Amino acid sequence: SARRSGAGSVHRYDDALRAEQDRRGVLRADLDGALERGELRLVFQPVVDAVLQRTVSIEALLRWRHPVLGEVSPMEFVPLAEESALIVGIGRWVLLEACRTAASLDDAELAVAVNVSAHQVRSGDLVPDVLAALEDSGLSPARLLVEITESVLLDDAHVVEDLGVLRRIGVRIAVDDFGTGWSSLAYLVGMPVDVLKMDQYFLSGVEHDPSRRAMCRAVLQLGTSLGLPVIVEGVTTPATLALLRDMGHRYLQGFQLSRPLEADALAAGVRLAAGALHGPEVVTP
Ligand code: C2E
Ligand code: MG
Ligand code: MG
Ligand code: MG
């Protein structure tokens, strides 16, 4: 005889919760040593300049191929790495690997963007790690962009100081996921910031939602007023691409231009991404 669905679903919920905790436990344990075992790699997503019609930078994105579970998303494992402080060692490797890759490309103008977590900045190791990566790779500081989230800027004076040191040697600082944090706009003034990356949130449903379109315009105007370029991330469809270009957004990143590229496909993919600006004509609503 079948159990009543009420009790059954509670059990299923328990099982699901336990499975999730088990997975987290497994990932947390296995992340220790993943770097040494060669399970981590970087992929690189182009950012295209719609005016110059070329790829101006690539964002390094971390990937983990678990030997049993397969590809694990950084949205799942980066937070675990942050909890266990493994992120400091992993982040150091990401900086080095990203700078080496950029330096190896035959394009002296292409910059590389590296995501840096709050924990890494707070650890105090960011400045020495960046200097070591630049020295080891021979990459010009002007070709490195460090991506931080808004909340990092609010952290404390030391963080802002360290970012200022990086800027003085020519490294640029980008605020990632801009617009969704809780920082007031006043905070941006006088902050060591060179680039804003508008959060993907504003693009979901943007073709049909006038309020999101207004936000996309507002972020661009804010950047213009502050003299900061705005990168739009998450450009996923031809219609969104056309709409953003109509609005005057210049720096674009997303699947519609290019998926993140494996290192061995990078040189060719960087050229193809700009070509995607000339995709099939789309009529904007
Ligand atoms: P993020 O820095 O905001 O990176 C953008 C994310 O959006 C990437 O996900 C990228 O693959 C995805 N994306 C790009 N274009 C599109 C699109 O058109 N549509 C949609 N739906 N998504 C798009 P990914 O690679 O899974 O990374 C997720 C997050 O993990 C990153 O968000 C970043 O916060 C973190 N992360 C990735 N690599 C690193 C790293 O090396 N260090 C640290 N600390 N965090 C990292
Ligand atoms: Mg990023
Ligand atoms: Mg982002
Ligand atoms: Mg994000």
Short mmCIF file of C-alpha atoms and ligand atoms in Angstrom, two decimals:
data_model
loop_
_atom_site.label_atom_id
_atom_site.label_comp_id
_atom_site.label_asym_id
_atom_site.label_seq_id
_atom_site.Cartn_x
_atom_site.Cartn_y
_atom_site.Cartn_z
CA SER A 1 0.00 0.00 0.00
CA ALA A 2 1.27 3.40 -0.98
CA ARG A 3 2.31 5.88 1.71
CA ARG A 4 0.36 9.12 1.86
CA SER A 5 2.14 11.75 -0.16
CA GLY A 6 2.57 14.13 2.81
CA ALA A 7 4.91 11.90 4.81
CA GLY A 8 6.53 10.68 1.60
CA SER A 9 7.48 14.15 0.51
CA VAL A 10 8.99 14.94 3.91
CA HIS A 11 11.20 11.86 3.49
CA ARG A 12 12.11 12.88 -0.02
CA TYR A 13 12.98 16.34 1.27
CA ASP A 14 15.19 14.80 3.97
CA ASP A 15 16.90 12.61 1.41
CA ALA A 16 17.49 15.52 -0.93
CA LEU A 17 18.89 17.62 1.87
CA ARG A 18 21.19 14.83 2.99
CA ALA A 19 22.35 14.22 -0.57
CA GLU A 20 23.14 17.90 -0.94
CA GLN A 21 25.08 17.97 2.32
CA ASP A 22 26.92 14.80 1.27
CA ARG A 23 27.86 16.39 -2.03
CA ARG A 24 29.08 19.53 -0.28
CA GLY A 25 31.13 17.42 2.11
CA VAL A 26 32.66 15.44 -0.74
CA LEU A 27 33.45 18.57 -2.73
CA ARG A 28 34.91 20.33 0.28
CA ALA A 29 37.21 17.38 1.02
CA ASP A 30 38.23 16.81 -2.59
CA LEU A 31 38.91 20.45 -3.34
CA ASP A 32 41.92 20.15 -1.07
CA GLY A 33 44.54 18.88 -3.51
CA ALA A 34 42.48 19.41 -6.68
CA LEU A 35 44.99 21.98 -7.89
CA GLU A 36 47.96 19.67 -7.27
CA ARG A 37 46.15 16.82 -9.05
CA GLY A 38 45.68 19.01 -12.12
CA GLU A 39 41.87 19.05 -11.91
CA LEU A 40 41.54 22.84 -12.12
CA ARG A 41 41.83 24.84 -15.32
CA LEU A 42 40.88 28.24 -16.66
CA VAL A 43 38.58 29.05 -19.53
CA PHE A 44 38.44 32.55 -21.01
CA GLN A 45 35.44 34.57 -22.16
CA PRO A 46 35.97 37.47 -24.61
CA VAL A 47 34.71 41.00 -23.98
CA VAL A 48 34.01 42.74 -27.27
CA ASP A 49 34.23 46.45 -28.04
CA ALA A 50 31.31 47.18 -30.38
CA VAL A 51 32.91 50.42 -31.58
CA LEU A 52 36.40 49.13 -32.41
CA GLN A 53 34.84 45.78 -33.35
CA ARG A 54 37.45 43.77 -31.58
CA THR A 55 37.94 41.69 -28.47
CA VAL A 56 39.51 43.96 -25.86
CA SER A 57 39.80 41.58 -22.95
CA ILE A 58 39.19 38.04 -21.81
CA GLU A 59 37.81 37.03 -18.41
CA ALA A 60 39.49 34.06 -16.78
CA LEU A 61 36.90 31.68 -15.33
CA LEU A 62 37.85 28.79 -13.10
CA ARG A 63 36.78 25.23 -13.92
CA TRP A 64 37.01 22.04 -11.88
CA ARG A 65 36.72 18.62 -13.45
CA HIS A 66 36.08 16.26 -10.56
CA PRO A 67 37.29 12.72 -11.33
CA VAL A 68 33.94 11.18 -10.34
CA LEU A 69 31.36 13.98 -10.37
CA GLY A 70 32.54 15.63 -13.59
CA GLU A 71 32.46 19.38 -14.16
CA VAL A 72 31.56 21.31 -11.01
CA SER A 73 30.43 24.95 -11.35
CA PRO A 74 32.51 27.68 -9.69
CA MET A 75 29.25 28.96 -8.24
CA GLU A 76 29.26 25.74 -6.22
CA PHE A 77 32.94 25.28 -5.38
CA VAL A 78 34.32 28.83 -5.08
CA PRO A 79 32.21 29.46 -1.94
CA LEU A 80 33.56 26.19 -0.48
CA ALA A 81 37.10 27.27 -1.30
CA GLU A 82 36.39 30.55 0.47
CA GLU A 83 35.11 28.82 3.62
CA SER A 84 38.24 26.69 3.87
CA ALA A 85 40.69 29.46 2.89
CA LEU A 86 41.83 27.24 -0.02
CA ILE A 87 40.82 30.19 -2.18
CA VAL A 88 44.06 32.00 -1.34
CA GLY A 89 46.26 29.31 -2.93
CA ILE A 90 43.82 28.70 -5.77
CA GLY A 91 43.50 32.43 -6.38
CA ARG A 92 47.27 32.80 -6.53
CA TRP A 93 47.39 30.05 -9.18
CA VAL A 94 44.53 31.68 -11.14
CA LEU A 95 46.44 34.99 -11.27
CA LEU A 96 49.61 33.29 -12.45
CA GLU A 97 47.90 31.08 -15.03
CA ALA A 98 45.77 33.96 -16.39
CA CYS A 99 48.78 36.28 -16.75
CA ARG A 100 50.84 33.54 -18.43
CA THR A 101 48.05 32.81 -20.89
CA ALA A 102 47.56 36.48 -21.77
CA ALA A 103 51.31 36.98 -22.19
CA SER A 104 51.49 33.98 -24.52
CA LEU A 105 48.88 35.42 -26.89
CA ASP A 106 50.12 37.29 -29.89
CA ASP A 107 48.09 40.42 -29.09
CA ALA A 108 49.77 43.16 -27.08
CA GLU A 109 46.45 44.96 -26.55
CA LEU A 110 44.38 42.17 -25.13
CA ALA A 111 43.81 42.46 -21.38
CA VAL A 112 42.95 39.61 -19.03
CA ALA A 113 40.43 39.93 -16.19
CA VAL A 114 40.80 37.86 -13.05
CA ASN A 115 38.06 37.36 -10.45
CA VAL A 116 39.35 37.94 -6.95
CA SER A 117 37.29 36.97 -3.93
CA ALA A 118 36.83 39.10 -0.83
CA HIS A 119 38.78 36.56 1.22
CA GLN A 120 41.79 36.93 -1.08
CA VAL A 121 41.79 40.71 -0.78
CA ARG A 122 41.38 40.54 3.00
CA SER A 123 44.22 38.04 3.36
CA GLY A 124 46.68 40.80 2.49
CA ASP A 125 48.31 38.56 -0.14
CA LEU A 126 46.71 40.17 -3.16
CA VAL A 127 49.39 42.77 -3.85
CA PRO A 128 52.36 40.36 -3.55
CA ASP A 129 50.47 37.71 -5.55
CA VAL A 130 49.70 40.14 -8.37
CA LEU A 131 53.30 41.40 -8.45
CA ALA A 132 54.61 37.83 -8.56
CA ALA A 133 52.23 36.88 -11.40
CA LEU A 134 53.21 39.93 -13.43
CA GLU A 135 56.89 39.32 -12.90
CA ASP A 136 56.71 35.61 -13.65
CA SER A 137 54.66 36.09 -16.83
CA GLY A 138 56.22 39.32 -18.05
CA LEU A 139 52.70 40.68 -18.64
CA SER A 140 52.41 44.45 -18.65
CA PRO A 141 50.33 45.64 -15.63
CA ALA A 142 48.15 47.63 -18.03
CA ARG A 143 46.92 44.31 -19.42
CA LEU A 144 45.63 43.02 -16.09
CA LEU A 145 42.16 43.74 -14.74
CA VAL A 146 41.24 42.64 -11.23
CA GLU A 147 37.50 41.97 -10.75
CA ILE A 148 36.10 42.49 -7.27
CA THR A 149 32.50 42.76 -6.05
CA GLU A 150 31.00 45.93 -4.63
CA SER A 151 31.03 44.69 -1.05
CA VAL A 152 34.83 44.34 -1.14
CA LEU A 153 35.12 48.11 -1.50
CA LEU A 154 33.11 48.57 1.67
CA ASP A 155 35.27 46.16 3.60
CA ASP A 156 37.88 48.34 5.24
CA ALA A 157 40.57 50.91 4.58
CA HIS A 158 43.34 48.32 4.07
CA VAL A 159 41.46 46.76 1.16
CA VAL A 160 41.01 50.11 -0.53
CA GLU A 161 44.69 50.88 0.10
CA ASP A 162 45.83 47.61 -1.50
CA LEU A 163 43.64 48.20 -4.54
CA GLY A 164 45.14 51.69 -4.75
CA VAL A 165 48.64 50.18 -4.79
CA LEU A 166 47.67 47.93 -7.70
CA ARG A 167 46.22 50.88 -9.58
CA ARG A 168 49.36 52.94 -9.14
CA ILE A 169 51.40 50.25 -10.88
CA GLY A 170 48.90 50.30 -13.75
CA VAL A 171 46.61 47.36 -12.95
CA ARG A 172 42.93 48.20 -13.46
CA ILE A 173 40.15 47.42 -11.00
CA ALA A 174 36.69 46.37 -12.20
CA VAL A 175 33.59 46.21 -10.00
CA ASP A 176 31.88 42.91 -10.85
CA ASP A 177 28.12 42.31 -10.58
CA PHE A 178 27.64 46.06 -10.31
CA GLY A 179 24.20 47.30 -9.34
CA THR A 180 22.97 44.41 -7.24
CA GLY A 181 24.98 45.03 -4.08
CA TRP A 182 23.94 47.30 -1.29
CA SER A 183 26.58 49.94 -1.73
CA SER A 184 25.36 53.47 -2.16
CA LEU A 185 26.46 55.26 -5.30
CA ALA A 186 28.28 57.80 -3.16
CA TYR A 187 30.75 55.06 -2.29
CA LEU A 188 32.00 54.90 -5.85
CA VAL A 189 33.31 58.44 -5.75
CA GLY A 190 36.98 58.41 -4.85
CA MET A 191 37.15 54.61 -4.93
CA PRO A 192 40.02 52.87 -6.72
CA VAL A 193 37.83 51.73 -9.62
CA ASP A 194 38.38 51.80 -13.39
CA VAL A 195 35.59 49.69 -14.88
CA LEU A 196 32.00 48.77 -13.99
CA LYS A 197 30.62 45.36 -14.92
CA MET A 198 26.84 45.56 -14.97
CA ASP A 199 25.20 42.54 -13.40
CA GLN A 200 23.44 40.01 -15.63
CA TYR A 201 20.30 40.52 -13.56
CA PHE A 202 19.41 43.64 -15.53
CA LEU A 203 19.34 41.68 -18.77
CA SER A 204 16.83 39.00 -17.85
CA GLY A 205 13.63 39.93 -19.66
CA VAL A 206 15.09 43.28 -20.71
CA GLU A 207 13.39 43.13 -24.13
CA HIS A 208 9.95 43.20 -22.50
CA ASP A 209 10.61 45.02 -19.25
CA PRO A 210 10.89 48.82 -19.49
CA SER A 211 12.17 49.12 -15.91
CA ARG A 212 15.14 46.89 -16.67
CA ARG A 213 15.84 48.88 -19.81
CA ALA A 214 15.80 52.01 -17.66
CA MET A 215 18.33 50.40 -15.31
CA CYS A 216 20.60 49.50 -18.24
CA ARG A 217 20.48 53.13 -19.37
CA ALA A 218 21.07 54.43 -15.84
CA VAL A 219 24.15 52.27 -15.28
CA LEU A 220 25.60 53.38 -18.61
CA GLN A 221 24.92 57.05 -17.79
CA LEU A 222 26.47 56.64 -14.36
CA GLY A 223 29.60 55.15 -15.90
CA THR A 224 29.76 57.95 -18.44
CA SER A 225 29.37 60.62 -15.74
CA LEU A 226 32.13 59.06 -13.66
CA GLY A 227 34.32 58.46 -16.71
CA LEU A 228 34.17 54.68 -16.18
CA PRO A 229 33.59 52.22 -19.02
CA VAL A 230 30.71 49.81 -18.41
CA ILE A 231 30.95 46.17 -19.47
CA VAL A 232 27.61 44.42 -19.91
CA GLU A 233 27.81 40.77 -18.99
CA GLY A 234 25.39 37.99 -19.82
CA VAL A 235 24.44 39.04 -23.35
CA THR A 236 22.70 35.78 -24.20
CA THR A 237 20.41 36.44 -27.17
CA PRO A 238 20.58 38.27 -30.52
CA ALA A 239 17.69 40.53 -29.44
CA THR A 240 19.50 41.59 -26.26
CA LEU A 241 22.66 42.26 -28.22
CA ALA A 242 20.81 44.48 -30.69
CA LEU A 243 18.95 46.31 -27.91
CA LEU A 244 22.12 47.06 -25.93
CA ARG A 245 23.93 48.29 -29.01
CA ASP A 246 20.99 50.59 -29.80
CA MET A 247 21.26 51.99 -26.27
CA GLY A 248 24.91 52.76 -26.87
CA HIS A 249 26.45 50.04 -24.74
CA ARG A 250 29.94 49.52 -26.10
CA TYR A 251 31.60 46.71 -24.11
CA LEU A 252 29.76 43.43 -24.33
CA GLN A 253 30.28 39.94 -22.92
CA GLY A 254 28.05 36.90 -23.17
CA PHE A 255 27.19 33.64 -24.88
CA GLN A 256 25.79 35.55 -27.87
CA LEU A 257 29.31 36.83 -28.59
CA SER A 258 31.30 33.90 -27.31
CA ARG A 259 31.10 31.12 -24.75
CA PRO A 260 34.08 30.86 -22.40
CA LEU A 261 36.93 29.33 -24.44
CA GLU A 262 39.36 26.58 -23.58
CA ALA A 263 42.98 27.79 -23.64
CA ASP A 264 43.80 25.91 -26.87
CA ALA A 265 40.85 27.55 -28.70
CA LEU A 266 41.57 31.02 -27.39
CA ALA A 267 43.53 32.66 -30.20
CA ALA A 268 40.93 31.71 -32.83
CA GLY A 269 37.95 32.33 -30.53
CA VAL A 270 39.08 35.85 -29.68
CA ARG A 271 38.90 36.75 -33.38
CA LEU A 272 35.54 35.05 -33.88
CA ALA A 273 33.89 36.85 -30.96
CA ALA A 274 34.05 40.26 -32.63
CA GLY A 275 32.55 38.70 -35.78
CA ALA A 276 29.48 37.76 -33.75
CA LEU A 277 28.59 41.47 -33.64
CA HIS A 278 27.54 40.96 -37.24
CA GLY A 279 25.18 38.09 -36.49
CA PRO A 280 21.83 37.82 -38.28
CA GLU A 281 19.88 41.09 -38.28
CA VAL A 282 17.39 41.26 -35.44
CA VAL A 283 14.45 43.63 -35.16
CA THR A 284 14.24 45.04 -31.66
CA PRO A 285 10.79 45.35 -30.09
P1 C2E B 1 31.23 36.31 -12.79
O1 C2E B 1 32.61 36.75 -12.51
O2 C2E B 1 30.15 37.33 -12.74
O3 C2E B 1 31.32 35.59 -14.21
C1 C2E B 1 30.30 35.63 -15.18
C2 C2E B 1 29.56 34.31 -15.23
O4 C2E B 1 28.52 34.42 -16.21
C3 C2E B 1 30.41 33.12 -15.69
O5 C2E B 1 29.91 31.97 -15.02
C4 C2E B 1 30.07 33.03 -17.17
O6 C2E B 1 30.31 31.75 -17.73
C5 C2E B 1 28.61 33.37 -17.14
N1 C2E B 1 28.12 33.87 -18.42
C6 C2E B 1 28.83 34.48 -19.40
N2 C2E B 1 28.04 34.82 -20.43
C7 C2E B 1 26.80 34.43 -20.11
C8 C2E B 1 25.52 34.49 -20.80
O7 C2E B 1 25.41 35.01 -21.92
N3 C2E B 1 24.45 34.00 -20.13
C9 C2E B 1 24.55 33.43 -18.90
N4 C2E B 1 23.45 32.96 -18.32
N5 C2E B 1 25.73 33.34 -18.22
C10 C2E B 1 26.84 33.83 -18.83
P2 C2E B 1 30.89 30.91 -14.33
O8 C2E B 1 32.10 30.70 -15.16
O9 C2E B 1 30.04 29.74 -13.96
O10 C2E B 1 31.35 31.67 -13.01
C11 C2E B 1 30.43 31.99 -12.01
C12 C2E B 1 31.04 32.85 -10.95
O11 C2E B 1 32.06 32.14 -10.24
C13 C2E B 1 31.75 34.11 -11.50
O12 C2E B 1 30.80 35.11 -11.78
C14 C2E B 1 32.66 34.44 -10.34
O13 C2E B 1 31.96 35.13 -9.34
C15 C2E B 1 33.04 33.06 -9.81
N6 C2E B 1 34.36 32.69 -10.35
C16 C2E B 1 34.69 32.12 -11.54
N7 C2E B 1 36.02 31.98 -11.67
C17 C2E B 1 36.57 32.48 -10.53
C18 C2E B 1 37.92 32.62 -10.05
O14 C2E B 1 38.91 32.32 -10.72
N8 C2E B 1 38.07 33.17 -8.80
C19 C2E B 1 37.01 33.57 -8.04
N9 C2E B 1 37.24 34.10 -6.82
N10 C2E B 1 35.73 33.46 -8.47
C20 C2E B 1 35.51 32.93 -9.70
MG MG B 2 33.73 38.33 -13.11
MG MG B 3 29.93 39.26 -13.04
MG MG B 4 28.43 37.05 -11.17
#
